[in-house]
Amino acid sequence: KMGLSLLQPKHSQLITVNGEATVSLGFKRIVDFTYQISQKSGEDTKDVSSSFGILTVSRFSMKLKLLPPARGMYDVMLFARPANTTGTFSWVCSFQLECPEPQPSEELPENPFLSWGLHQTAKTLGVKECSHGAEAVEVDT
């Protein structure tokens, strides 16, 4: 329906490297995405703040950079819907994420929108591309 393709990873089990892991999807039509991260502890699961992921969306792909706050196992669920619609998001894929050693970092603020950065339709609104590309810009404070 939405023409999604999994670019990375090619399997459902992820292990962080230096405290981070990445999930990428490609698409042919503009799509909105959101995600949910839950930490597993035995039989229990606890929702983790979405500020431990950085979701960026470009014209034909999305990238979710996962930064788990603590060592352990996590469930990651991705949801999508056609852009410019108000319908509910549909579950599109899930991953298990193992974090043997978290990255020492500050918690990011909650993102009030669906993704960070320019929206995929920004060009049609007259906004030029960002001089830093689609990647998140990190600065020392």
Tab-separated table of C-alpha atoms in Angstrom:
chain	number	residue	atom	x	y	z
A	1	LYS	CA	0.000	0.000	0.000
A	2	MET	CA	2.641	2.531	1.064
A	3	GLY	CA	5.480	1.012	-0.961
A	4	LEU	CA	7.903	0.666	1.959
A	5	SER	CA	11.156	-1.272	1.765
A	6	LEU	CA	13.503	-2.152	4.599
A	7	LEU	CA	16.972	-0.745	3.848
A	8	GLN	CA	18.700	-1.498	7.149
A	9	PRO	CA	18.920	-3.850	9.036
A	10	LYS	CA	18.147	-7.014	7.108
A	11	HIS	CA	17.129	-8.950	10.249
A	12	SER	CA	14.878	-8.380	13.266
A	13	GLN	CA	17.571	-8.521	15.971
A	14	LEU	CA	19.825	-5.490	16.465
A	15	ILE	CA	22.798	-4.980	18.770
A	16	THR	CA	24.006	-1.479	19.478
A	17	VAL	CA	27.513	-0.431	18.493
A	18	ASN	CA	28.934	2.313	20.712
A	19	GLY	CA	25.470	2.648	22.250
A	20	GLU	CA	23.509	3.219	19.053
A	21	ALA	CA	21.720	1.361	16.281
A	22	THR	CA	19.975	2.467	13.093
A	23	VAL	CA	16.838	1.414	11.234
A	24	SER	CA	16.173	2.754	7.704
A	25	LEU	CA	13.194	2.393	5.385
A	26	GLY	CA	12.785	3.521	1.789
A	27	PHE	CA	9.560	4.566	0.066
A	28	LYS	CA	8.314	5.923	-3.253
A	29	ARG	CA	5.477	8.113	-1.911
A	30	ILE	CA	5.653	10.610	0.934
A	31	VAL	CA	4.954	8.846	4.231
A	32	ASP	CA	4.735	9.971	7.866
A	33	PHE	CA	6.404	7.792	10.505
A	34	THR	CA	6.391	7.397	14.245
A	35	TYR	CA	7.835	4.788	16.603
A	36	GLN	CA	7.594	3.272	20.055
A	37	ILE	CA	10.453	1.950	22.194
A	38	SER	CA	9.819	-0.349	25.171
A	39	GLN	CA	12.411	-1.774	27.547
A	40	LYS	CA	12.004	-5.442	28.445
A	41	SER	CA	12.627	-6.578	32.004
A	42	GLY	CA	11.781	-10.241	32.449
A	43	GLU	CA	8.108	-10.577	31.518
A	44	ASP	CA	7.443	-6.849	31.940
A	45	THR	CA	7.854	-4.089	29.361
A	46	LYS	CA	8.076	-0.371	30.071
A	47	ASP	CA	7.646	2.393	27.479
A	48	VAL	CA	10.792	4.452	27.007
A	49	SER	CA	10.718	8.123	26.104
A	50	SER	CA	10.788	8.793	22.363
A	51	SER	CA	13.642	11.199	23.079
A	52	PHE	CA	15.960	8.159	22.941
A	53	GLY	CA	15.487	7.984	19.184
A	54	ILE	CA	16.165	10.508	16.427
A	55	LEU	CA	13.792	10.062	13.493
A	56	THR	CA	14.734	11.915	10.312
A	57	VAL	CA	12.761	11.688	7.089
A	58	SER	CA	13.968	12.712	3.637
A	59	ARG	CA	12.163	12.626	0.316
A	60	PHE	CA	12.517	8.864	-0.267
A	61	SER	CA	13.809	7.392	3.013
A	62	MET	CA	13.614	7.533	6.769
A	63	LYS	CA	16.281	6.857	9.369
A	64	LEU	CA	15.689	6.092	13.028
A	65	LYS	CA	18.825	6.405	15.144
A	66	LEU	CA	18.259	4.554	18.423
A	67	LEU	CA	20.149	5.608	21.564
A	68	PRO	CA	18.978	3.361	24.422
A	69	PRO	CA	19.338	5.002	27.863
A	70	ALA	CA	20.521	1.853	29.652
A	71	ARG	CA	21.857	-1.626	28.952
A	72	GLY	CA	19.203	-4.230	28.287
A	73	MET	CA	16.695	-5.507	25.751
A	74	TYR	CA	14.238	-3.253	23.922
A	75	ASP	CA	11.305	-3.715	21.568
A	76	VAL	CA	11.144	-1.150	18.765
A	77	MET	CA	7.960	-0.731	16.725
A	78	LEU	CA	7.683	1.430	13.596
A	79	PHE	CA	4.390	2.891	12.394
A	80	ALA	CA	3.549	4.705	9.150
A	81	ARG	CA	0.677	6.384	7.316
A	82	PRO	CA	0.367	8.182	3.982
A	83	ALA	CA	1.542	11.790	4.360
A	84	ASN	CA	-0.953	14.617	4.688
A	85	THR	CA	-3.613	12.341	6.162
A	86	THR	CA	-5.136	12.348	9.604
A	87	GLY	CA	-5.765	8.606	9.779
A	88	THR	CA	-4.197	6.343	12.329
A	89	PHE	CA	-0.674	5.036	11.916
A	90	SER	CA	-0.309	1.399	10.836
A	91	TRP	CA	2.257	-0.913	12.394
A	92	VAL	CA	4.837	-1.709	9.675
A	93	CYS	CA	7.689	-3.567	11.417
A	94	SER	CA	9.284	-4.458	14.745
A	95	PHE	CA	12.800	-5.114	15.988
A	96	GLN	CA	14.441	-6.414	19.129
A	97	LEU	CA	17.312	-4.237	20.224
A	98	GLU	CA	20.049	-5.371	22.603
A	99	CYS	CA	22.174	-2.698	24.218
A	100	PRO	CA	25.236	-4.170	25.974
A	101	GLU	CA	26.638	-0.712	26.824
A	102	PRO	CA	24.722	2.576	26.460
A	103	GLN	CA	26.294	5.691	25.030
A	104	PRO	CA	26.946	8.311	27.713
A	105	SER	CA	24.761	11.181	26.580
A	106	GLU	CA	22.205	13.696	27.673
A	107	GLU	CA	18.539	12.970	27.084
A	108	LEU	CA	17.180	14.754	24.034
A	109	PRO	CA	14.046	16.867	24.406
A	110	GLU	CA	10.748	15.312	23.331
A	111	ASN	CA	10.091	16.087	19.681
A	112	PRO	CA	6.715	17.845	19.380
A	113	PHE	CA	6.410	16.740	15.740
A	114	LEU	CA	6.652	13.382	13.965
A	115	SER	CA	10.310	13.701	12.978
A	116	TRP	CA	13.307	15.984	13.328
A	117	GLY	CA	14.501	18.232	10.502
A	118	LEU	CA	12.805	19.462	7.354
A	119	HIS	CA	9.555	17.812	6.339
A	120	GLN	CA	9.591	15.893	3.044
A	121	THR	CA	7.333	18.491	1.406
A	122	ALA	CA	9.454	21.483	2.487
A	123	LYS	CA	10.773	21.962	-1.080
A	124	THR	CA	7.239	22.282	-2.458
A	125	LEU	CA	6.677	25.050	0.093
A	126	GLY	CA	9.736	26.931	-1.183
A	127	VAL	CA	12.212	25.912	1.523
A	128	LYS	CA	15.676	25.111	0.207
A	129	GLU	CA	17.567	22.039	1.411
A	130	CYS	CA	19.411	22.209	4.684
A	131	SER	CA	23.113	23.037	4.301
A	132	HIS	CA	23.905	20.116	6.643
A	133	GLY	CA	22.017	17.422	4.700
A	134	ALA	CA	19.496	15.093	6.307
A	135	GLU	CA	21.649	13.987	9.239
A	136	ALA	CA	21.129	15.418	12.713
A	137	VAL	CA	23.554	18.211	13.517
A	138	GLU	CA	25.375	17.731	16.820
A	139	VAL	CA	27.061	20.605	18.613
A	140	ASP	CA	29.155	20.751	21.782
A	141	THR	CA	27.555	22.788	24.539
